[in-house]
Tab-separated table of C-alpha atoms in Angstrom:
chain	number	residue	atom	x	y	z
A	258	MET	CA	-26.744	33.160	-147.889
A	259	LYS	CA	-25.988	31.253	-151.065
A	260	HIS	CA	-23.382	33.588	-151.655
A	261	LYS	CA	-21.786	33.310	-148.394
A	262	PHE	CA	-21.907	29.715	-148.712
A	263	LYS	CA	-20.072	29.401	-151.998
A	264	SER	CA	-17.232	31.922	-150.472
A	265	LYS	CA	-16.905	29.712	-147.499
A	266	LEU	CA	-16.512	26.698	-149.930
A	267	LEU	CA	-14.005	28.573	-151.861
A	268	LEU	CA	-11.904	29.578	-148.711
A	269	LEU	CA	-11.973	25.916	-147.769
A	270	ALA	CA	-10.996	24.663	-151.208
A	271	LEU	CA	-7.986	27.479	-151.220
A	272	GLY	CA	-7.066	26.405	-148.036
A	273	CYS	CA	-6.845	22.885	-148.818
A	274	THR	CA	-4.715	23.490	-151.817
A	275	LEU	CA	-2.282	25.684	-149.967
A	276	SER	CA	-2.042	22.784	-147.351
A	277	PHE	CA	-1.268	20.466	-150.193
A	278	GLY	CA	1.218	22.823	-151.734
A	279	SER	CA	2.946	22.806	-148.409
A	280	TRP	CA	2.690	19.144	-148.136
A	281	ALA	CA	4.235	18.833	-151.919
A	282	GLU	CA	7.373	20.643	-150.767
A	283	THR	CA	8.230	17.777	-148.031
A	284	LEU	CA	11.189	15.898	-149.353
A	285	LYS	CA	12.345	12.290	-148.144
A	286	VAL	CA	16.249	12.154	-148.242
A	287	ILE	CA	18.301	9.343	-147.564
A	288	THR	CA	21.998	9.804	-146.866
A	289	SER	CA	24.946	7.411	-146.076
A	290	GLY	CA	27.230	7.850	-143.277
A	291	GLY	CA	29.889	9.902	-144.990
A	292	PHE	CA	27.177	12.903	-145.299
A	293	ALA	CA	24.887	12.168	-142.675
A	294	GLY	CA	26.302	14.382	-139.758
A	295	THR	CA	26.472	17.145	-142.058
A	296	LEU	CA	23.072	17.026	-143.378
A	297	THR	CA	21.593	16.555	-139.906
A	298	ALA	CA	23.604	19.514	-138.595
A	299	MET	CA	22.249	21.590	-141.353
A	300	GLU	CA	18.934	20.679	-141.525
A	301	LYS	CA	17.188	23.467	-139.686
A	302	GLN	CA	19.133	25.827	-141.812
A	303	ILE	CA	18.244	24.151	-144.941
A	304	GLU	CA	14.451	24.336	-144.342
A	305	GLN	CA	14.817	27.898	-143.386
A	306	ASP	CA	16.525	28.961	-146.298
A	307	THR	CA	14.814	26.879	-148.930
A	308	GLY	CA	11.357	26.351	-147.706
A	309	LEU	CA	11.634	22.828	-147.884
A	310	ASP	CA	10.592	20.261	-145.278
A	311	LEU	CA	13.038	17.447	-145.060
A	312	ILE	CA	12.244	13.910	-143.905
A	313	ILE	CA	15.667	12.360	-143.327
A	314	SER	CA	16.665	8.734	-143.311
A	315	TYR	CA	20.005	6.885	-143.072
A	316	GLY	CA	21.858	3.970	-144.667
A	317	SER	CA	25.084	2.810	-145.994
A	318	SER	CA	26.172	3.194	-149.690
A	319	SER	CA	26.488	-0.550	-149.990
A	320	GLY	CA	27.436	-3.690	-148.067
A	321	GLY	CA	24.148	-5.696	-148.218
A	322	ALA	CA	22.672	-4.733	-144.829
A	323	HIS	CA	18.898	-4.767	-144.970
A	324	ASP	CA	18.722	-0.847	-143.934
A	325	SER	CA	21.228	0.113	-146.906
A	326	ILE	CA	20.375	2.319	-149.459
A	327	PRO	CA	20.481	-0.295	-152.213
A	328	GLU	CA	18.319	-2.726	-150.196
A	329	ARG	CA	15.691	0.026	-149.472
A	330	LEU	CA	15.223	0.804	-153.112
A	331	LYS	CA	15.167	-2.789	-154.013
A	332	HIS	CA	12.255	-3.196	-151.552
A	333	ASN	CA	10.370	-0.258	-152.804
A	334	GLU	CA	10.998	2.376	-150.170
A	335	ALA	CA	10.418	5.849	-151.695
A	336	PHE	CA	12.728	8.691	-151.584
A	337	ASP	CA	13.151	11.884	-153.352
A	338	VAL	CA	17.042	12.557	-152.909
A	339	LEU	CA	19.977	10.253	-152.373
A	340	ILE	CA	23.111	10.932	-150.856
A	341	LEU	CA	25.768	8.457	-151.028
A	342	SER	CA	29.108	7.405	-152.584
A	343	GLN	CA	29.775	8.450	-156.287
A	344	SER	CA	30.513	4.948	-157.497
A	345	SER	CA	27.041	3.645	-155.476
A	346	LEU	CA	24.980	6.238	-157.011
A	347	ASN	CA	26.319	5.275	-160.601
A	348	LYS	CA	25.358	1.718	-159.824
A	349	LEU	CA	21.779	2.411	-158.772
A	350	THR	CA	21.594	4.901	-161.845
A	351	GLU	CA	22.437	2.107	-163.923
A	352	LYS	CA	19.621	-0.125	-162.362
A	353	GLY	CA	17.205	2.530	-163.004
A	354	TYR	CA	16.731	4.089	-159.648
A	355	VAL	CA	18.129	7.430	-160.271
A	356	ARG	CA	17.854	10.163	-162.899
A	357	SER	CA	21.043	10.201	-164.713
A	358	ASP	CA	20.957	14.015	-165.424
A	359	SER	CA	20.574	14.854	-161.628
A	360	HIS	CA	24.046	13.855	-160.280
A	361	ARG	CA	25.850	16.593	-158.365
A	362	ASP	CA	29.111	15.786	-156.571
A	363	LEU	CA	29.026	17.583	-153.114
A	364	VAL	CA	32.109	16.423	-150.956
A	365	ARG	CA	35.360	14.562	-150.835
A	366	SER	CA	35.831	12.444	-147.813
A	367	ARG	CA	38.966	10.674	-146.265
A	368	ILE	CA	39.404	7.567	-144.249
A	369	GLY	CA	40.518	8.153	-140.531
A	370	MET	CA	41.047	5.968	-137.722
A	371	CYS	CA	39.518	5.879	-134.240
A	372	VAL	CA	39.928	4.581	-130.707
A	373	LYS	CA	37.963	4.509	-127.335
A	374	ALA	CA	38.201	7.976	-125.673
A	375	GLY	CA	40.580	7.969	-122.621
A	376	THR	CA	42.910	5.349	-124.317
A	377	ALA	CA	46.274	5.758	-126.126
A	378	LYS	CA	46.123	7.293	-129.409
A	379	PRO	CA	48.586	5.498	-131.529
A	380	ASP	CA	50.905	7.104	-134.074
A	381	ILE	CA	49.923	6.647	-137.619
A	382	SER	CA	51.283	9.631	-139.457
A	383	THR	CA	53.861	7.758	-141.014
A	384	GLU	CA	53.774	4.418	-143.425
A	385	GLU	CA	55.728	2.448	-140.948
A	386	ALA	CA	53.856	3.605	-137.906
A	387	PHE	CA	50.641	2.673	-139.560
A	388	ILE	CA	51.810	-0.807	-140.627
A	389	LYS	CA	53.048	-1.104	-136.899
A	390	VAL	CA	49.621	-0.299	-135.415
A	391	LEU	CA	47.867	-2.637	-137.891
A	392	GLN	CA	50.323	-5.487	-136.631
A	393	GLN	CA	50.160	-4.931	-133.012
A	394	ALA	CA	46.177	-4.099	-132.755
A	395	ASP	CA	44.317	-6.911	-130.934
A	396	SER	CA	40.988	-6.303	-133.055
A	397	ILE	CA	40.328	-3.990	-135.891
A	398	GLY	CA	37.022	-2.603	-137.031
A	399	TYR	CA	35.967	-1.513	-140.720
A	400	SER	CA	32.883	-0.282	-142.464
A	401	ALA	CA	30.558	-2.599	-144.735
A	402	SER	CA	30.371	0.628	-146.925
A	403	ALA	CA	32.961	2.321	-149.127
A	404	SER	CA	35.905	2.836	-147.001
A	405	GLY	CA	35.711	-0.534	-145.573
A	406	THR	CA	35.338	-2.288	-149.216
A	407	TYR	CA	38.571	-0.484	-150.105
A	408	LEU	CA	40.382	-1.593	-147.125
A	409	ALA	CA	39.390	-5.173	-147.005
A	410	SER	CA	39.195	-5.888	-150.583
A	411	LYS	CA	42.164	-3.748	-152.189
A	412	LEU	CA	44.432	-1.903	-149.506
A	413	TRP	CA	45.245	-4.460	-146.956
A	414	PRO	CA	45.581	-7.511	-149.641
A	415	GLU	CA	47.847	-5.064	-151.561
A	416	MET	CA	49.814	-4.411	-148.565
A	417	GLY	CA	50.370	-7.973	-147.875
A	418	LEU	CA	48.860	-7.759	-144.361
A	419	TRP	CA	45.244	-9.156	-145.044
A	420	GLN	CA	46.178	-12.664	-143.974
A	421	MET	CA	47.389	-11.366	-140.596
A	422	ILE	CA	44.408	-8.764	-140.421
A	423	GLU	CA	41.337	-10.697	-141.410
A	424	PRO	CA	41.118	-13.144	-138.282
A	425	LYS	CA	41.359	-10.138	-135.517
A	426	SER	CA	38.928	-7.843	-137.781
A	427	LYS	CA	35.345	-7.320	-137.978
A	428	ARG	CA	33.091	-5.924	-140.851
A	429	VAL	CA	30.616	-3.596	-139.162
A	430	LEU	CA	26.983	-3.547	-140.417
A	431	SER	CA	24.156	-1.287	-139.784
A	432	GLU	CA	26.112	1.133	-137.171
A	433	ARG	CA	28.953	3.256	-137.151
A	434	VAL	CA	32.439	1.677	-136.620
A	435	ALA	CA	33.308	4.211	-134.070
A	436	THR	CA	30.342	3.263	-132.053
A	437	VAL	CA	31.558	-0.196	-131.730
A	438	VAL	CA	34.757	1.092	-130.780
A	439	ALA	CA	33.350	3.463	-128.151
A	440	ARG	CA	31.682	0.372	-126.551
A	441	GLY	CA	34.965	-1.285	-126.151
A	442	GLU	CA	34.317	-3.990	-128.402
A	443	LEU	CA	37.143	-3.270	-131.073
A	444	GLN	CA	40.420	-1.569	-130.096
A	445	ILE	CA	40.745	0.425	-133.219
A	446	GLY	CA	38.362	1.132	-136.311
A	447	PHE	CA	38.491	2.633	-139.580
A	448	GLN	CA	35.746	4.584	-141.257
A	449	GLN	CA	35.291	7.911	-143.120
A	450	ILE	CA	36.352	10.668	-141.008
A	451	SER	CA	32.883	12.627	-141.053
A	452	GLU	CA	31.466	9.240	-139.668
A	453	ILE	CA	33.892	9.163	-136.784
A	454	LEU	CA	33.739	12.711	-135.310
A	455	PRO	CA	30.047	12.918	-134.012
A	456	ILE	CA	30.397	9.758	-132.096
A	457	ALA	CA	30.581	10.146	-128.358
A	458	GLY	CA	33.051	7.702	-126.779
A	459	ALA	CA	35.308	7.582	-129.479
A	460	GLU	CA	38.161	9.565	-130.393
A	461	PHE	CA	39.713	10.446	-133.859
A	462	VAL	CA	43.091	9.433	-134.347
A	463	GLY	CA	43.988	11.217	-137.569
A	464	PRO	CA	43.702	10.429	-141.342
A	465	ILE	CA	45.514	7.265	-142.459
A	466	PRO	CA	48.783	8.208	-144.398
A	467	ASP	CA	48.308	9.652	-147.889
A	468	LYS	CA	50.120	6.713	-149.542
A	469	PHE	CA	47.248	4.545	-148.492
A	470	GLN	CA	44.493	6.832	-148.437
A	471	LYS	CA	41.250	6.739	-150.641
A	472	VAL	CA	39.399	9.941	-151.244
A	473	THR	CA	35.706	8.920	-151.538
A	474	THR	CA	33.204	11.631	-153.522
A	475	PHE	CA	29.844	11.775	-152.026
A	476	SER	CA	27.023	12.786	-154.686
A	477	SER	CA	23.516	13.331	-154.742
A	478	GLY	CA	20.819	12.480	-157.231
A	479	ILE	CA	16.972	12.625	-157.651
A	480	THR	CA	15.147	9.373	-157.957
A	481	GLN	CA	13.022	8.117	-160.946
A	482	SER	CA	10.001	7.769	-158.613
A	483	SER	CA	10.194	11.488	-157.182
A	484	LEU	CA	7.153	13.377	-157.660
A	485	GLN	CA	8.843	16.631	-156.862
A	486	PRO	CA	12.072	16.790	-158.947
A	487	GLU	CA	12.035	20.529	-159.046
A	488	ALA	CA	11.891	20.650	-155.350
A	489	ALA	CA	14.549	17.943	-155.309
A	490	LYS	CA	16.941	19.998	-157.317
A	491	ARG	CA	16.458	23.231	-155.127
A	492	LEU	CA	17.828	20.941	-152.052
A	493	ILE	CA	20.623	19.617	-154.303
A	494	ASP	CA	21.570	23.065	-155.609
A	495	TYR	CA	21.969	24.271	-152.088
A	496	LEU	CA	24.048	21.435	-150.905
A	497	ALA	CA	26.366	22.090	-153.834
A	498	SER	CA	26.454	25.808	-153.493
A	499	ASP	CA	29.338	27.810	-152.364
A	500	LYS	CA	27.237	29.796	-149.758
A	501	PRO	CA	29.679	30.507	-146.750
A	502	TYR	CA	27.250	28.502	-144.310
A	503	VAL	CA	27.304	25.227	-146.484
A	504	LEU	CA	30.937	25.392	-146.939
A	505	SER	CA	31.640	25.917	-143.290
A	506	SER	CA	29.185	23.375	-142.274
A	507	ILE	CA	30.794	20.974	-144.587
A	508	ARG	CA	34.465	21.362	-143.317
A	509	HIS	CA	33.477	21.363	-139.831
A	510	SER	CA	31.960	17.728	-140.607
A	511	GLY	CA	35.569	16.750	-141.623
A	512	LEU	CA	34.697	16.897	-145.333
A	513	ASP	CA	36.110	18.789	-148.396
A	514	PRO	CA	33.315	20.815	-150.230
A	515	VAL	CA	33.484	20.317	-153.987
A	516	ALA	CA	32.108	23.829	-154.546
A	517	ALA	CA	35.535	25.318	-153.178
A	518	GLU	CA	37.460	23.414	-155.537
């Protein structure tokens, strides 16, 4: 009887250990909008291929919104892996949130324009046409994250258009610019192409002209607080790989995979 009892205790302990091991493979990941659609679409396949269980959260790379990645880290919200703009990841690393040796560039992203579905799609294929659309638009939306910061702080002022654009523009916090456009609250909107494509009710017009374009690199890193750095690295290695499924998923989302360069 004692032997059987000890055997049951051993099996119970083993079961608990296995359960804990499985739990230990759960990763908390937060991604900014540029990679959000890609990661969400790939989630099930990632879990199947890596044996990881992902808990995905979303927040902007910057901008000061309460749900932005920097603010959530500032308020001690715990994550294992961060995916956001390279510049924002570098800033968070300088502040001690991210392991400096864990950075991996994943994708390149471009800025696009959208309108409400069913409305006319203006031509922005040339520099002159793009400027004309900005001048004629009744309202313009841009994101509070990387692309919007570039447009409002650098591009439009350098073009000499900010004084004209500012009164009719809106800096969109905590939701996609395309979502606001789809509701009819803004006539045109600008954001990373990968953030426009998934939004029902909004229609992608095209990328802004190359002369005005800013290519943003989205990178990943492991937090200093992660208790599972090896599992986190396994996820990042997968996302940064040249596996055909990974490359096609990234391209389908409107992004360019760094692994294919």
